[in-house]
Amino acid sequence: MMGKRLWSWLAVVLGGIYFLLPLVGMFDFSLRMQRGGYSFEAYRIVLADTQFQQTFGYSVMLALLTIVLGILIVVPTAYFVRLRFPGLRPIVEFITLLPLVIPPIVIVFGYIRIYNTSSILPLTGSWWGTNILLVFGYATLSLPYMYRSVDTGLRTIDIASLTEAAQSLGSGWARILAVVILPNVFVSVLSGAFLTFAIVIGEYVFAALLNVNSFGPYMVWMGGNRAYEPSALAVVAFAITWVCMGLIQLFTRFSKFSTVRR
Amino acid sequence: MAFLDIHHLEKSFGAQRVVKDFNLGIEKGEFVSFLGPSGCGKTTVLRMVAGFEMPTSGAIRIDGRDVTGQPANRRKIGMVFQAYALFPNLTVEQNIGFGLRVAGEGKAETRVRVAEMLELIGLPQLGNRYPFQLSGGQQQRVALARALAVRPQVLLLDEPLSALDAKIRVSLREEIRRIQRELGITTIFVTHDQEEALSMSDRVVVMHQGVADQVGTPFEIYNRPATRFVAQFVGTLNLLDANLLDAAAGRIGLGDVPVALNRTLPGRTGDRVSLALRPETVALGRKEERNVVLSGHIAEVHFLGSVIRIRVAVAGQLVSLDTFNQPDRPPPSVGTPVEVSVSDRDLLVLAA
């Protein structure tokens, strides 16, 4: 019995070291900018850099727009597939998984070929068009995470009865989706939203090939030109992701009518 | 024309016809139950009245207006579901006020109406709770209040008591009936529980394989079942194989024993028929007003406490009868020769 526990602990410790050691090393390195001791100098430089502020702010804006677009596409789709077309579920699931199979570089090359300046819809030719293309692309990239979490949320509620109850009380589809369905899968939507946020903040391929100055290309540029600051930036990026994960947990636990407490 | 008029309603799912030529008129303020086993089509008819299913053919009229093609959200129908279907993200007050908000009622009117409804269901102190903080019985009361708040033309109850435990079921069914009478609302109640249907309804529709086998008051349904299915489904019943000896004179043969029913019977002499009789209509021994006397012997005795169920073998078949327990008279023992008597009025002849 004692031996079994020992092996379990050993596995946990080895796994922990495997994941944490590089992070500890990176964090340690990011603090050594000033000779003779630890300091947050690299962080100060990074956070004070106007380019950091610009690119980060820009990426946050893209992430928020992507989340809104994702919710508008995924929630009604997942809802109607569950309610009216359950037979289509495997097909829709397969489609939403495609971005995991097809590399972003393939998608963005496809975009460039279809929406270039000599095409019928020359989206890449303008600032607005490029941003629209970027948000659409990011919504595609986040589809596997968004769809899965919303679909899981829908599974926990009896959408057929709730829909019929709302209909018998006079509700139309828009109100049912906005007032009955969305608030009840809000925690799941948030999970998807935070994962989307984390993906968009660090995304490089789309941004670089569509030639926009977002946070991903900035991180790569920083990595190629500085020594300590890239590590500090990587730690900041990790922290953002972890905060997102933490927020998912927090919302799940403290939601007023959470399914966890029911 | 009735207030709710269901006219030649049919519904097929693919090749399967689940509702066949269903006709029913329900008067304003009437409480009608659809009773039947699973898959008999009772819920499908209810869902077509609600607008959740489109009939394959036929028409539904409410207060003279054809609503067959009208979407569910325009029909002004209140619905209570088996699974409560309260909105988990809204409080009790918000749930009850939901339909009023959709209808564009003002905040003050909504507040007054919600308070009225909470008072009606006896839960005025629970307005701020969320559904998950309520018991099953409380949730179903709230669902009823939510359905009634919008003053619907018709109230539909889809097995609303099935998910509750026995004691709450009885108290809630009395409460539903009280509220229905108080508001005078036309109501359809779907159930597979005969006790619920018989105790609550003005009329019962017994459904079988998509057809309304019989429509009548609970008294008629129980005492004068129109078909063999109704007779078997509602209450406990003795069904004995018999043959028609003389249809015009009303004589049948129970094995070798001739029984005179003293009325003209449907069918032809020589037809095989079933003789149906309720256990409570059969008495042990000869009784003055029970003119049909059959001889046999005690085959089984089941002591159930206040009631003793005895099975008597008559002409090779078993007849169940119930007697009350009497402490100074122990039940007869198995094998004892006995006579049982029954009034010819209580003997129903059904097609075999």
PDB file of N, CA, C and O in Angstrom, chain B residues 257-310:
ATOM      1  N   VAL B 257     -72.311 -23.462 -17.046  1.00  0.00           N
ATOM      2  CA  VAL B 257     -73.295 -22.782 -16.199  1.00  0.00           C
ATOM      3  C   VAL B 257     -74.023 -21.702 -16.993  1.00  0.00           C
ATOM      4  O   VAL B 257     -73.388 -20.764 -17.497  1.00  0.00           O
ATOM      5  N   PRO B 258     -75.345 -21.810 -17.150  1.00  0.00           N
ATOM      6  CA  PRO B 258     -76.076 -20.747 -17.856  1.00  0.00           C
ATOM      7  C   PRO B 258     -76.330 -19.556 -16.925  1.00  0.00           C
ATOM      8  O   PRO B 258     -76.571 -19.741 -15.733  1.00  0.00           O
ATOM      9  N   VAL B 259     -76.164 -18.346 -17.477  1.00  0.00           N
ATOM     10  CA  VAL B 259     -76.383 -17.124 -16.689  1.00  0.00           C
ATOM     11  C   VAL B 259     -77.406 -16.264 -17.429  1.00  0.00           C
ATOM     12  O   VAL B 259     -77.218 -15.976 -18.617  1.00  0.00           O
ATOM     13  N   ALA B 260     -78.457 -15.851 -16.721  1.00  0.00           N
ATOM     14  CA  ALA B 260     -79.495 -15.029 -17.353  1.00  0.00           C
ATOM     15  C   ALA B 260     -79.262 -13.563 -17.019  1.00  0.00           C
ATOM     16  O   ALA B 260     -79.170 -13.176 -15.849  1.00  0.00           O
ATOM     17  N   LEU B 261     -79.079 -12.735 -18.048  1.00  0.00           N
ATOM     18  CA  LEU B 261     -78.819 -11.302 -17.820  1.00  0.00           C
ATOM     19  C   LEU B 261     -80.080 -10.460 -18.013  1.00  0.00           C
ATOM     20  O   LEU B 261     -80.093  -9.266 -17.737  1.00  0.00           O
ATOM     21  N   ASN B 262     -81.138 -11.095 -18.528  1.00  0.00           N
ATOM     22  CA  ASN B 262     -82.453 -10.451 -18.639  1.00  0.00           C
ATOM     23  C   ASN B 262     -82.428  -9.151 -19.446  1.00  0.00           C
ATOM     24  O   ASN B 262     -83.122  -8.201 -19.113  1.00  0.00           O
ATOM     25  N   ARG B 263     -81.577  -9.097 -20.452  1.00  0.00           N
ATOM     26  CA  ARG B 263     -81.606  -7.947 -21.367  1.00  0.00           C
ATOM     27  C   ARG B 263     -81.080  -8.403 -22.729  1.00  0.00           C
ATOM     28  O   ARG B 263     -80.289  -9.352 -22.789  1.00  0.00           O
ATOM     29  N   THR B 264     -81.490  -7.684 -23.738  1.00  0.00           N
ATOM     30  CA  THR B 264     -81.026  -8.055 -25.077  1.00  0.00           C
ATOM     31  C   THR B 264     -79.543  -7.725 -25.202  1.00  0.00           C
ATOM     32  O   THR B 264     -79.091  -6.642 -24.795  1.00  0.00           O
ATOM     33  N   LEU B 265     -78.786  -8.689 -25.738  1.00  0.00           N
ATOM     34  CA  LEU B 265     -77.335  -8.488 -25.824  1.00  0.00           C
ATOM     35  C   LEU B 265     -76.904  -8.299 -27.283  1.00  0.00           C
ATOM     36  O   LEU B 265     -77.526  -8.871 -28.186  1.00  0.00           O
ATOM     37  N   PRO B 266     -75.850  -7.511 -27.503  1.00  0.00           N
ATOM     38  CA  PRO B 266     -75.350  -7.360 -28.879  1.00  0.00           C
ATOM     39  C   PRO B 266     -74.663  -8.661 -29.323  1.00  0.00           C
ATOM     40  O   PRO B 266     -74.199  -9.425 -28.494  1.00  0.00           O
ATOM     41  N   GLY B 267     -74.608  -8.887 -30.590  1.00  0.00           N
ATOM     42  CA  GLY B 267     -73.949 -10.089 -31.101  1.00  0.00           C
ATOM     43  C   GLY B 267     -74.964 -11.163 -31.465  1.00  0.00           C
ATOM     44  O   GLY B 267     -76.168 -10.963 -31.327  1.00  0.00           O
ATOM     45  N   ARG B 268     -74.408 -12.301 -31.937  1.00  0.00           N
ATOM     46  CA  ARG B 268     -75.295 -13.387 -32.364  1.00  0.00           C
ATOM     47  C   ARG B 268     -75.121 -14.603 -31.461  1.00  0.00           C
ATOM     48  O   ARG B 268     -74.040 -14.799 -30.881  1.00  0.00           O
ATOM     49  N   THR B 269     -76.169 -15.368 -31.395  1.00  0.00           N
ATOM     50  CA  THR B 269     -76.136 -16.588 -30.587  1.00  0.00           C
ATOM     51  C   THR B 269     -74.956 -17.459 -31.041  1.00  0.00           C
ATOM     52  O   THR B 269     -74.740 -17.643 -32.240  1.00  0.00           O
ATOM     53  N   GLY B 270     -74.171 -17.936 -30.078  1.00  0.00           N
ATOM     54  CA  GLY B 270     -73.002 -18.759 -30.399  1.00  0.00           C
ATOM     55  C   GLY B 270     -71.695 -17.983 -30.379  1.00  0.00           C
ATOM     56  O   GLY B 270     -70.610 -18.563 -30.351  1.00  0.00           O
ATOM     57  N   ASP B 271     -71.755 -16.642 -30.395  1.00  0.00           N
ATOM     58  CA  ASP B 271     -70.532 -15.801 -30.362  1.00  0.00           C
ATOM     59  C   ASP B 271     -69.783 -16.010 -29.047  1.00  0.00           C
ATOM     60  O   ASP B 271     -70.387 -16.208 -27.999  1.00  0.00           O
ATOM     61  N   ARG B 272     -68.451 -15.947 -29.160  1.00  0.00           N
ATOM     62  CA  ARG B 272     -67.642 -15.964 -27.930  1.00  0.00           C
ATOM     63  C   ARG B 272     -67.588 -14.524 -27.403  1.00  0.00           C
ATOM     64  O   ARG B 272     -67.373 -13.580 -28.165  1.00  0.00           O
ATOM     65  N   VAL B 273     -67.804 -14.356 -26.109  1.00  0.00           N
ATOM     66  CA  VAL B 273     -67.790 -13.014 -25.504  1.00  0.00           C
ATOM     67  C   VAL B 273     -66.982 -13.048 -24.201  1.00  0.00           C
ATOM     68  O   VAL B 273     -66.571 -14.125 -23.747  1.00  0.00           O
ATOM     69  N   SER B 274     -66.725 -11.853 -23.656  1.00  0.00           N
ATOM     70  CA  SER B 274     -66.087 -11.765 -22.336  1.00  0.00           C
ATOM     71  C   SER B 274     -67.097 -11.189 -21.361  1.00  0.00           C
ATOM     72  O   SER B 274     -67.786 -10.221 -21.675  1.00  0.00           O
ATOM     73  N   LEU B 275     -67.154 -11.795 -20.213  1.00  0.00           N
ATOM     74  CA  LEU B 275     -68.045 -11.296 -19.171  1.00  0.00           C
ATOM     75  C   LEU B 275     -67.178 -10.520 -18.174  1.00  0.00           C
ATOM     76  O   LEU B 275     -66.251 -11.077 -17.592  1.00  0.00           O
ATOM     77  N   ALA B 276     -67.465  -9.220 -18.013  1.00  0.00           N
ATOM     78  CA  ALA B 276     -66.628  -8.390 -17.144  1.00  0.00           C
ATOM     79  C   ALA B 276     -67.384  -8.022 -15.878  1.00  0.00           C
ATOM     80  O   ALA B 276     -68.565  -7.663 -15.940  1.00  0.00           O
ATOM     81  N   LEU B 277     -66.712  -8.160 -14.745  1.00  0.00           N
ATOM     82  CA  LEU B 277     -67.332  -7.718 -13.493  1.00  0.00           C
ATOM     83  C   LEU B 277     -66.265  -7.218 -12.530  1.00  0.00           C
ATOM     84  O   LEU B 277     -65.171  -7.767 -12.433  1.00  0.00           O
ATOM     85  N   ARG B 278     -66.564  -6.104 -11.861  1.00  0.00           N
ATOM     86  CA  ARG B 278     -65.625  -5.508 -10.904  1.00  0.00           C
ATOM     87  C   ARG B 278     -65.624  -6.316  -9.607  1.00  0.00           C
ATOM     88  O   ARG B 278     -66.697  -6.785  -9.177  1.00  0.00           O
ATOM     89  N   PRO B 279     -64.481  -6.449  -8.942  1.00  0.00           N
ATOM     90  CA  PRO B 279     -64.428  -7.232  -7.697  1.00  0.00           C
ATOM     91  C   PRO B 279     -65.410  -6.732  -6.637  1.00  0.00           C
ATOM     92  O   PRO B 279     -65.992  -7.526  -5.912  1.00  0.00           O
ATOM     93  N   GLU B 280     -65.630  -5.402  -6.583  1.00  0.00           N
ATOM     94  CA  GLU B 280     -66.493  -4.873  -5.518  1.00  0.00           C
ATOM     95  C   GLU B 280     -67.980  -5.136  -5.764  1.00  0.00           C
ATOM     96  O   GLU B 280     -68.803  -4.896  -4.885  1.00  0.00           O
ATOM     97  N   THR B 281     -68.320  -5.617  -6.980  1.00  0.00           N
ATOM     98  CA  THR B 281     -69.740  -5.907  -7.246  1.00  0.00           C
ATOM     99  C   THR B 281     -70.093  -7.364  -6.894  1.00  0.00           C
ATOM    100  O   THR B 281     -71.262  -7.748  -6.952  1.00  0.00           O
ATOM    101  N   VAL B 282     -69.075  -8.145  -6.602  1.00  0.00           N
ATOM    102  CA  VAL B 282     -69.290  -9.568  -6.306  1.00  0.00           C
ATOM    103  C   VAL B 282     -69.340  -9.765  -4.788  1.00  0.00           C
ATOM    104  O   VAL B 282     -68.486  -9.221  -4.067  1.00  0.00           O
ATOM    105  N   ALA B 283     -70.341 -10.520  -4.317  1.00  0.00           N
ATOM    106  CA  ALA B 283     -70.434 -10.750  -2.862  1.00  0.00           C
ATOM    107  C   ALA B 283     -70.310 -12.241  -2.576  1.00  0.00           C
ATOM    108  O   ALA B 283     -70.669 -13.084  -3.408  1.00  0.00           O
ATOM    109  N   LEU B 284     -69.753 -12.527  -1.439  1.00  0.00           N
ATOM    110  CA  LEU B 284     -69.628 -13.912  -1.008  1.00  0.00           C
ATOM    111  C   LEU B 284     -70.983 -14.339  -0.416  1.00  0.00           C
ATOM    112  O   LEU B 284     -71.521 -13.655   0.452  1.00  0.00           O
ATOM    113  N   GLY B 285     -71.538 -15.438  -0.907  1.00  0.00           N
ATOM    114  CA  GLY B 285     -72.844 -15.897  -0.406  1.00  0.00           C
ATOM    115  C   GLY B 285     -73.984 -15.246  -1.179  1.00  0.00           C
ATOM    116  O   GLY B 285     -73.768 -14.389  -2.036  1.00  0.00           O
ATOM    117  N   ARG B 286     -75.217 -15.692  -0.844  1.00  0.00           N
ATOM    118  CA  ARG B 286     -76.392 -15.130  -1.541  1.00  0.00           C
ATOM    119  C   ARG B 286     -76.757 -13.790  -0.917  1.00  0.00           C
ATOM    120  O   ARG B 286     -76.719 -13.651   0.301  1.00  0.00           O
ATOM    121  N   LYS B 287     -77.077 -12.832  -1.754  1.00  0.00           N
ATOM    122  CA  LYS B 287     -77.511 -11.504  -1.260  1.00  0.00           C
ATOM    123  C   LYS B 287     -78.804 -11.161  -1.985  1.00  0.00           C
ATOM    124  O   LYS B 287     -78.983 -11.515  -3.166  1.00  0.00           O
ATOM    125  N   GLU B 288     -79.653 -10.470  -1.281  1.00  0.00           N
ATOM    126  CA  GLU B 288     -81.009 -10.249  -1.767  1.00  0.00           C
ATOM    127  C   GLU B 288     -81.076  -9.607  -3.167  1.00  0.00           C
ATOM    128  O   GLU B 288     -81.708 -10.105  -4.070  1.00  0.00           O
ATOM    129  N   GLU B 289     -80.338  -8.489  -3.321  1.00  0.00           N
ATOM    130  CA  GLU B 289     -80.474  -7.742  -4.574  1.00  0.00           C
ATOM    131  C   GLU B 289     -79.575  -8.289  -5.689  1.00  0.00           C
ATOM    132  O   GLU B 289     -79.607  -7.798  -6.811  1.00  0.00           O
ATOM    133  N   ARG B 290     -78.767  -9.301  -5.400  1.00  0.00           N
ATOM    134  CA  ARG B 290     -77.864  -9.844  -6.427  1.00  0.00           C
ATOM    135  C   ARG B 290     -78.450 -11.157  -6.944  1.00  0.00           C
ATOM    136  O   ARG B 290     -78.409 -12.182  -6.262  1.00  0.00           O
ATOM    137  N   ASN B 291     -79.042 -11.051  -8.120  1.00  0.00           N
ATOM    138  CA  ASN B 291     -79.870 -12.154  -8.601  1.00  0.00           C
ATOM    139  C   ASN B 291     -79.113 -13.250  -9.345  1.00  0.00           C
ATOM    140  O   ASN B 291     -79.666 -14.282  -9.657  1.00  0.00           O
ATOM    141  N   VAL B 292     -77.830 -13.028  -9.676  1.00  0.00           N
ATOM    142  CA  VAL B 292     -77.069 -14.083 -10.354  1.00  0.00           C
ATOM    143  C   VAL B 292     -76.205 -14.783  -9.310  1.00  0.00           C
ATOM    144  O   VAL B 292     -75.360 -14.143  -8.670  1.00  0.00           O
ATOM    145  N   VAL B 293     -76.435 -16.076  -9.127  1.00  0.00           N
ATOM    146  CA  VAL B 293     -75.674 -16.818  -8.110  1.00  0.00           C
ATOM    147  C   VAL B 293     -74.845 -17.899  -8.808  1.00  0.00           C
ATOM    148  O   VAL B 293     -75.354 -18.632  -9.661  1.00  0.00           O
ATOM    149  N   LEU B 294     -73.547 -17.909  -8.458  1.00  0.00           N
ATOM    150  CA  LEU B 294     -72.638 -18.878  -9.072  1.00  0.00           C
ATOM    151  C   LEU B 294     -72.003 -19.720  -7.971  1.00  0.00           C
ATOM    152  O   LEU B 294     -71.658 -19.195  -6.902  1.00  0.00           O
ATOM    153  N   SER B 295     -71.850 -21.004  -8.232  1.00  0.00           N
ATOM    154  CA  SER B 295     -71.226 -21.881  -7.231  1.00  0.00           C
ATOM    155  C   SER B 295     -69.787 -22.160  -7.610  1.00  0.00           C
ATOM    156  O   SER B 295     -69.439 -22.243  -8.794  1.00  0.00           O
ATOM    157  N   GLY B 296     -68.950 -22.332  -6.600  1.00  0.00           N
ATOM    158  CA  GLY B 296     -67.542 -22.628  -6.840  1.00  0.00           C
ATOM    159  C   GLY B 296     -66.857 -22.973  -5.545  1.00  0.00           C
ATOM    160  O   GLY B 296     -67.508 -23.300  -4.555  1.00  0.00           O
ATOM    161  N   HIS B 297     -65.536 -22.858  -5.524  1.00  0.00           N
ATOM    162  CA  HIS B 297     -64.819 -23.063  -4.261  1.00  0.00           C
ATOM    163  C   HIS B 297     -63.697 -22.038  -4.137  1.00  0.00           C
ATOM    164  O   HIS B 297     -63.230 -21.489  -5.143  1.00  0.00           O
ATOM    165  N   ILE B 298     -63.286 -21.777  -2.885  1.00  0.00           N
ATOM    166  CA  ILE B 298     -62.239 -20.770  -2.638  1.00  0.00           C
ATOM    167  C   ILE B 298     -60.916 -21.278  -3.209  1.00  0.00           C
ATOM    168  O   ILE B 298     -60.469 -22.388  -2.861  1.00  0.00           O
ATOM    169  N   ALA B 299     -60.300 -20.496  -4.094  1.00  0.00           N
ATOM    170  CA  ALA B 299     -59.024 -20.900  -4.700  1.00  0.00           C
ATOM    171  C   ALA B 299     -57.832 -20.192  -4.041  1.00  0.00           C
ATOM    172  O   ALA B 299     -56.765 -20.784  -3.853  1.00  0.00           O
ATOM    173  N   GLU B 300     -58.007 -18.912  -3.702  1.00  0.00           N
ATOM    174  CA  GLU B 300     -56.897 -18.140  -3.091  1.00  0.00           C
ATOM    175  C   GLU B 300     -57.481 -17.163  -2.097  1.00  0.00           C
ATOM    176  O   GLU B 300     -58.585 -16.648  -2.303  1.00  0.00           O
ATOM    177  N   VAL B 301     -56.720 -16.878  -1.029  1.00  0.00           N
ATOM    178  CA  VAL B 301     -57.127 -15.837  -0.081  1.00  0.00           C
ATOM    179  C   VAL B 301     -55.922 -14.934   0.171  1.00  0.00           C
ATOM    180  O   VAL B 301     -54.848 -15.419   0.531  1.00  0.00           O
ATOM    181  N   HIS B 302     -56.073 -13.630  -0.094  1.00  0.00           N
ATOM    182  CA  HIS B 302     -54.979 -12.673   0.149  1.00  0.00           C
ATOM    183  C   HIS B 302     -55.435 -11.686   1.206  1.00  0.00           C
ATOM    184  O   HIS B 302     -56.359 -10.901   0.982  1.00  0.00           O
ATOM    185  N   PHE B 303     -54.798 -11.737   2.354  1.00  0.00           N
ATOM    186  CA  PHE B 303     -55.150 -10.825   3.443  1.00  0.00           C
ATOM    187  C   PHE B 303     -54.365  -9.523   3.258  1.00  0.00           C
ATOM    188  O   PHE B 303     -53.134  -9.508   3.320  1.00  0.00           O
ATOM    189  N   LEU B 304     -55.059  -8.422   2.970  1.00  0.00           N
ATOM    190  CA  LEU B 304     -54.360  -7.142   2.677  1.00  0.00           C
ATOM    191  C   LEU B 304     -54.538  -6.123   3.804  1.00  0.00           C
ATOM    192  O   LEU B 304     -54.305  -4.947   3.624  1.00  0.00           O
ATOM    193  N   GLY B 305     -55.008  -6.564   4.950  1.00  0.00           N
ATOM    194  CA  GLY B 305     -55.233  -5.626   6.053  1.00  0.00           C
ATOM    195  C   GLY B 305     -56.718  -5.333   6.176  1.00  0.00           C
ATOM    196  O   GLY B 305     -57.497  -6.218   6.534  1.00  0.00           O
ATOM    197  N   SER B 306     -57.107  -4.111   5.806  1.00  0.00           N
ATOM    198  CA  SER B 306     -58.529  -3.765   5.923  1.00  0.00           C
ATOM    199  C   SER B 306     -59.393  -4.517   4.902  1.00  0.00           C
ATOM    200  O   SER B 306     -60.579  -4.707   5.085  1.00  0.00           O
ATOM    201  N   VAL B 307     -58.765  -4.934   3.827  1.00  0.00           N
ATOM    202  CA  VAL B 307     -59.496  -5.637   2.758  1.00  0.00           C
ATOM    203  C   VAL B 307     -58.933  -7.049   2.588  1.00  0.00           C
ATOM    204  O   VAL B 307     -57.726  -7.260   2.713  1.00  0.00           O
ATOM    205  N   ILE B 308     -59.832  -7.996   2.305  1.00  0.00           N
ATOM    206  CA  ILE B 308     -59.375  -9.357   1.988  1.00  0.00           C
ATOM    207  C   ILE B 308     -59.778  -9.643   0.547  1.00  0.00           C
ATOM    208  O   ILE B 308     -60.957  -9.479   0.176  1.00  0.00           O
ATOM    209  N   ARG B 309     -58.814  -9.980  -0.286  1.00  0.00           N
ATOM    210  CA  ARG B 309     -59.123 -10.313  -1.684  1.00  0.00           C
ATOM    211  C   ARG B 309     -59.215 -11.836  -1.804  1.00  0.00           C
ATOM    212  O   ARG B 309     -58.253 -12.538  -1.498  1.00  0.00           O
ATOM    213  N   ILE B 310     -60.357 -12.283  -2.234  1.00  0.00           N
ATOM    214  CA  ILE B 310     -60.595 -13.733  -2.341  1.00  0.00           C
ATOM    215  C   ILE B 310     -60.775 -14.088  -3.812  1.00  0.00           C
ATOM    216  O   ILE B 310     -61.440 -13.353  -4.558  1.00  0.00           O
TER     217      ILE B 310
END
